[in-house]
Amino acid sequence: MSAGHGGGVVYLAGTEWHRVAGTDRQLATALASVLGPVLYVDPAQPVTHLLRRRRRRGPGQPWGLVDVAPGVTRLRTLGPPLLTRRVMVGLATWWQHRLTVRASRALDLGPCLVVVASPLAGFPRALPGVRFFYLTDDWEGGAGLMGLDPGLVRRRLAGNAAAADLVGGVTPVLVDRLAQLGPGARALLLANGCVLPPATPAARPTDLPDGRLVGLVGQLNERTDVRLLHRIAAAGLPLVLIGPLTTRDPATLRDFHDLFARPGVTWLGHRPPERLGAYLQHLTVGVTPYRRDRFNEASFPLKTLEYLAHGLPVVASDLPATRWLGTDLVDIATSDDEFVALVAGHCAGAQVDADAAGRRRSFAERHSWEARAQLLVDAVPEVGTAALGA
């Protein structure tokens, strides 16, 4: 196991390590390079999850402590049944905290930083270090989509904001909400970042269609404006979708399957994070089509920066986070017609504008996950001092 001698980070995540290489996983990995060993704590899984897995007899993720990345050790735990219900969440939290403290001691971590980035987790009382409560999404607004009790999420938000030394969010909207919940805590805008791809070009994947391609990378769910994707396909633009279908809504599920059946539309499903770069390199334009609602207004789509990191032109829906980037390297569409026209323009343009691609990559470098991790450390000087003395 990864081990240290004091210092380091305990990161109580809102997502399982293996599910999505999103905010939690990327920031935790970047923090390991800045602050030392990281204990990444998955959301607890109900014991019924293990029973279902045994009935399926398929390979599953290991439980307990496992090294998952340089400097990062994952803790995966079981909790009681119905652990997201009000009557059980207290017991589930107590048990997870007990296992987290035990794991941090086993790894010889006396963390200088404890991050809670989950709608249901809390700060373990027995752990030292600066407490950072980090909103990666509008958990209260999206509680229904996640199958959570909005009232329970609201109370947990208020409790964690009050207990934190530093609160932060991926968008200004979330930071403002946190500042209202915990007015005594320092507030930090810590936006999503991107992974910088290697300079070596990759061969075109064999399952990627030939020719110019409009690409969408990421989870396909209620957040995605599937109606707009239908418009792109109807315009005769070749569309490739790379990511798992995770929607819970039956109507949205039907809309996606109708989209997959359209001529010129290719759905490749989930691809491992380490392989995504090979696909992105061979797209013509990346798209970020998001629905306009409260949940999305507070979101920061990772895919926009990922496209730029690979030198791609980007067409995105008009979200506050996209405006916050403050760059003309992203085409922001304010209507469906404009969105489709911008995408069509990129598909009809010259093959590759090397200068423009270079500017996009340079912009993305300023928004890397390493830069985000350093921003967090700089916001709390005592964290950096403790890390140096560990």
Coordinates of C-alpha atoms in Angstrom, one line a residue, residues 22-306:
G22 CA -14.2 12.8 -13.2
T23 CA -13.6 15.6 -10.8
D24 CA -13.0 13.4 -7.7
R25 CA -10.5 11.0 -9.3
Q26 CA -8.6 13.7 -11.2
L27 CA -8.2 16.1 -8.4
A28 CA -7.2 13.3 -5.9
T29 CA -4.6 12.1 -8.4
A30 CA -3.2 15.7 -8.8
L31 CA -3.2 16.3 -5.1
A32 CA -1.0 13.2 -4.6
S33 CA 1.7 14.9 -6.7
V34 CA 1.5 18.1 -4.6
L35 CA 0.7 17.0 -1.0
G36 CA 1.8 13.3 -0.8
P37 CA -0.2 10.1 -0.3
V38 CA -3.9 10.3 -0.8
L39 CA -6.5 8.0 0.7
Y40 CA -9.4 8.0 -1.7
V41 CA -12.6 6.9 0.1
D42 CA -15.3 5.5 -2.2
P43 CA -19.0 6.1 -1.2
A44 CA -20.0 3.2 0.9
Q45 CA -21.9 0.4 -0.8
P46 CA -24.9 -1.4 0.9
V47 CA -24.1 -5.0 1.9
T48 CA -26.9 -6.0 -0.5
H49 CA -24.5 -4.9 -3.3
L50 CA -22.1 -7.7 -2.4
L51 CA -24.9 -10.2 -2.3
R52 CA -26.1 -9.2 -5.8
R53 CA -22.6 -9.4 -7.1
R54 CA -22.1 -12.9 -5.8
R55 CA -25.3 -14.0 -7.5
R56 CA -24.0 -12.7 -10.8
R57 CA -20.7 -14.5 -10.2
G58 CA -18.9 -11.9 -12.3
P59 CA -15.6 -10.1 -11.6
G60 CA -16.1 -7.2 -9.2
Q61 CA -14.0 -4.4 -7.7
P62 CA -11.9 -5.4 -4.7
W63 CA -12.9 -4.3 -1.2
G64 CA -10.7 -2.7 1.4
L65 CA -7.4 -0.9 0.5
V66 CA -6.0 -1.1 -3.0
D67 CA -3.4 1.1 -4.7
V68 CA -5.0 2.6 -7.8
A69 CA -2.6 5.3 -9.0
P70 CA 0.8 6.7 -8.1
G71 CA 0.4 7.9 -4.5
V72 CA -3.3 7.1 -4.3
T73 CA -4.8 4.3 -2.2
R74 CA -8.5 3.5 -2.6
L75 CA -10.7 2.4 0.3
R76 CA -13.9 0.6 -0.7
T77 CA -16.3 -0.3 2.1
L78 CA -19.7 -1.9 2.8
G79 CA -22.4 -0.3 4.8
P80 CA -25.9 -1.2 6.0
P81 CA -28.8 -1.8 3.7
L82 CA -30.7 1.4 2.6
L83 CA -27.8 3.5 3.6
T84 CA -29.0 6.6 1.8
R85 CA -32.3 6.6 3.7
R86 CA -32.7 9.0 6.6
V87 CA -33.1 6.3 9.2
M88 CA -29.8 4.6 8.2
V89 CA -27.5 7.5 7.1
G90 CA -26.3 8.2 10.6
L91 CA -25.2 4.6 11.1
A92 CA -23.7 4.4 7.6
T93 CA -21.7 7.6 8.2
W94 CA -20.4 6.4 11.6
W95 CA -19.2 3.1 10.1
Q96 CA -17.5 4.7 7.1
H97 CA -15.7 7.2 9.4
R98 CA -14.5 4.4 11.6
L99 CA -13.1 2.5 8.6
T100 CA -11.6 5.7 7.1
V101 CA -9.7 6.6 10.4
R102 CA -8.5 3.0 10.6
A103 CA -7.3 3.0 7.0
S104 CA -5.5 6.4 7.5
R105 CA -3.6 5.0 10.5
A106 CA -2.7 1.8 8.6
L107 CA -1.2 4.1 5.9
D108 CA 0.5 6.3 8.5
L109 CA -1.4 9.3 7.3
G110 CA -1.8 12.3 9.6
P111 CA -3.6 14.2 6.9
C112 CA -2.9 17.9 6.4
L113 CA -6.0 18.1 4.3
V114 CA -9.4 16.3 4.5
V115 CA -11.7 16.8 1.5
V116 CA -15.4 15.9 1.6
A117 CA -16.8 16.0 -2.0
S118 CA -19.9 14.0 -1.5
P119 CA -23.6 14.8 -0.9
L120 CA -23.8 12.4 2.0
A121 CA -20.4 12.0 3.6
G122 CA -19.2 14.1 6.5
F123 CA -15.9 15.0 8.2
P124 CA -14.5 12.3 10.4
R125 CA -13.9 13.9 13.8
A126 CA -10.8 11.9 14.6
L127 CA -8.9 13.1 11.6
P128 CA -6.6 16.1 11.8
G129 CA -6.0 18.5 9.0
V130 CA -7.7 21.4 7.2
R131 CA -11.3 20.6 6.3
F132 CA -12.3 21.4 2.7
F133 CA -15.9 20.9 1.7
Y134 CA -16.0 20.8 -2.1
L135 CA -19.2 20.9 -4.2
T136 CA -18.6 19.2 -7.5
D137 CA -22.3 19.6 -8.6
D138 CA -25.6 20.9 -7.5
W139 CA -26.4 17.9 -5.2
E140 CA -29.5 19.4 -3.8
G141 CA -31.0 20.3 -7.2
G142 CA -30.0 17.0 -8.6
A143 CA -31.0 14.8 -5.7
G144 CA -33.9 13.4 -7.6
L145 CA -31.7 12.4 -10.5
M146 CA -29.3 10.6 -8.1
G147 CA -32.1 8.9 -6.2
L148 CA -31.4 10.8 -3.0
D149 CA -33.6 12.6 -0.4
P150 CA -33.3 16.4 -1.1
G151 CA -34.0 17.2 2.5
L152 CA -31.3 14.9 3.7
V153 CA -28.8 16.4 1.2
R154 CA -29.8 19.9 2.3
R155 CA -29.0 19.2 5.9
R156 CA -25.8 17.5 5.1
L157 CA -24.7 20.5 3.0
A158 CA -25.4 22.9 5.8
G159 CA -23.6 20.7 8.4
N160 CA -20.5 20.2 6.2
A161 CA -20.3 23.9 5.3
A162 CA -20.5 24.8 9.0
A163 CA -17.8 22.3 9.9
A164 CA -15.4 23.3 7.1
D165 CA -12.3 25.5 7.2
L166 CA -12.6 26.1 3.5
V167 CA -15.6 25.7 1.2
G168 CA -15.4 25.5 -2.6
G169 CA -17.3 24.6 -5.7
V170 CA -16.6 24.0 -9.4
T171 CA -18.7 27.1 -10.5
P172 CA -19.4 30.5 -9.1
V173 CA -23.0 29.5 -8.6
L174 CA -22.0 26.7 -6.2
V175 CA -19.5 28.9 -4.4
D176 CA -22.2 31.5 -3.7
R177 CA -24.6 28.9 -2.3
L178 CA -21.9 27.5 0.0
A179 CA -21.0 31.0 1.2
Q180 CA -24.6 31.4 2.3
L181 CA -24.6 28.0 4.1
G182 CA -21.2 28.6 5.9
P183 CA -20.6 32.3 6.1
G184 CA -17.7 31.9 8.4
A185 CA -15.6 29.7 6.1
R186 CA -13.2 30.9 3.4
A187 CA -14.6 30.2 -0.1
L188 CA -12.7 29.1 -3.2
L189 CA -13.7 28.7 -6.8
L190 CA -12.0 25.5 -7.8
A191 CA -13.2 24.7 -11.3
N192 CA -12.9 21.5 -13.1
G193 CA -9.6 20.9 -15.0
C194 CA -8.3 18.6 -17.7
V195 CA -5.7 15.9 -18.3
L196 CA -3.1 17.0 -20.7
P197 CA -2.5 14.4 -23.4
P198 CA 0.9 13.0 -24.4
A199 CA 2.5 14.7 -27.3
T200 CA 2.8 11.4 -29.2
P201 CA 0.0 10.9 -31.7
A202 CA -2.1 7.7 -31.4
A203 CA -3.3 5.5 -34.2
R204 CA -6.9 5.9 -35.2
P205 CA -9.0 3.4 -33.2
T206 CA -10.5 0.7 -35.5
D207 CA -14.0 1.2 -34.2
L208 CA -14.0 4.9 -35.0
P209 CA -15.8 5.7 -38.3
D210 CA -13.7 7.2 -41.1
G211 CA -14.0 10.8 -42.2
R212 CA -14.9 14.0 -40.4
L213 CA -16.6 13.4 -37.1
V214 CA -18.7 15.4 -34.5
G215 CA -17.8 13.9 -31.1
L216 CA -19.5 13.9 -27.7
V217 CA -17.5 12.3 -24.9
G218 CA -18.9 11.6 -21.4
Q219 CA -21.9 10.1 -19.7
L220 CA -25.2 10.2 -21.6
N221 CA -28.1 11.0 -19.3
E222 CA -30.7 13.6 -18.4
R223 CA -28.2 16.4 -18.4
T224 CA -27.5 15.9 -22.1
D225 CA -29.7 17.8 -24.6
V226 CA -30.5 14.7 -26.6
R227 CA -33.0 16.7 -28.7
L228 CA -30.1 18.9 -29.9
L229 CA -28.1 15.7 -30.8
H230 CA -31.1 14.7 -32.9
R231 CA -30.9 18.0 -34.7
I232 CA -27.2 17.5 -35.4
A233 CA -27.9 14.0 -36.8
A234 CA -30.8 15.3 -38.9
A235 CA -28.5 17.9 -40.5
G236 CA -26.5 15.0 -41.9
L237 CA -23.5 15.5 -39.7
P238 CA -21.7 12.3 -38.7
L239 CA -22.0 12.0 -34.9
V240 CA -19.9 9.8 -32.6
L241 CA -21.0 9.3 -28.9
I242 CA -18.3 7.9 -26.5
G243 CA -19.6 7.2 -23.0
P244 CA -21.9 5.1 -21.0
L245 CA -25.7 5.5 -21.1
T246 CA -26.6 6.3 -17.4
T247 CA -30.0 7.9 -17.7
R248 CA -32.7 6.9 -15.2
D249 CA -35.6 8.5 -17.0
P250 CA -37.5 6.1 -19.3
A251 CA -38.4 8.9 -21.8
T252 CA -34.8 10.1 -22.1
L253 CA -33.7 6.5 -22.5
R254 CA -36.1 6.1 -25.4
D255 CA -34.8 9.3 -27.0
F256 CA -31.2 8.1 -26.8
H257 CA -32.0 4.7 -28.3
D258 CA -33.9 6.5 -31.1
L259 CA -30.8 8.6 -31.6
F260 CA -28.5 5.6 -31.8
A261 CA -30.7 4.1 -34.5
R262 CA -30.3 7.2 -36.8
P263 CA -28.1 6.9 -39.9
G264 CA -24.7 8.5 -39.3
V265 CA -24.8 8.1 -35.5
T266 CA -22.3 5.8 -33.8
W267 CA -22.5 5.0 -30.1
L268 CA -19.3 3.4 -28.8
G269 CA -20.3 3.2 -25.2
H270 CA -17.8 3.4 -22.3
R271 CA -14.1 3.5 -23.1
P272 CA -11.3 3.5 -20.5
P273 CA -9.9 6.9 -19.6
E274 CA -6.4 5.9 -20.8
R275 CA -7.9 5.2 -24.3
L276 CA -10.0 8.3 -24.7
G277 CA -7.2 10.4 -26.0
A278 CA -6.8 8.2 -29.1
Y279 CA -10.5 8.8 -30.0
L280 CA -10.3 12.6 -29.2
Q281 CA -7.3 13.1 -31.5
H282 CA -9.3 11.9 -34.5
L283 CA -12.5 14.0 -34.0
T284 CA -13.2 17.1 -36.1
V285 CA -15.1 19.0 -33.5
G286 CA -16.2 18.4 -29.9
V287 CA -19.7 19.3 -28.6
T288 CA -21.1 20.0 -25.2
P289 CA -24.9 20.0 -25.6
Y290 CA -26.4 20.6 -22.1
R291 CA -30.0 21.2 -21.2
R292 CA -30.8 24.5 -19.6
D293 CA -32.0 23.8 -16.0
R294 CA -31.0 24.5 -12.4
F295 CA -28.8 21.4 -12.2
N296 CA -26.8 22.2 -15.3
E297 CA -26.6 25.9 -14.6
A298 CA -24.4 25.0 -11.6
S299 CA -22.3 22.4 -13.5
F300 CA -18.9 22.6 -15.1
P301 CA -18.7 20.0 -18.0
L302 CA -15.2 18.5 -18.0
K303 CA -15.5 17.6 -21.7
T304 CA -15.1 21.2 -22.9
L305 CA -11.6 21.5 -21.5
E306 CA -10.8 17.9 -22.6

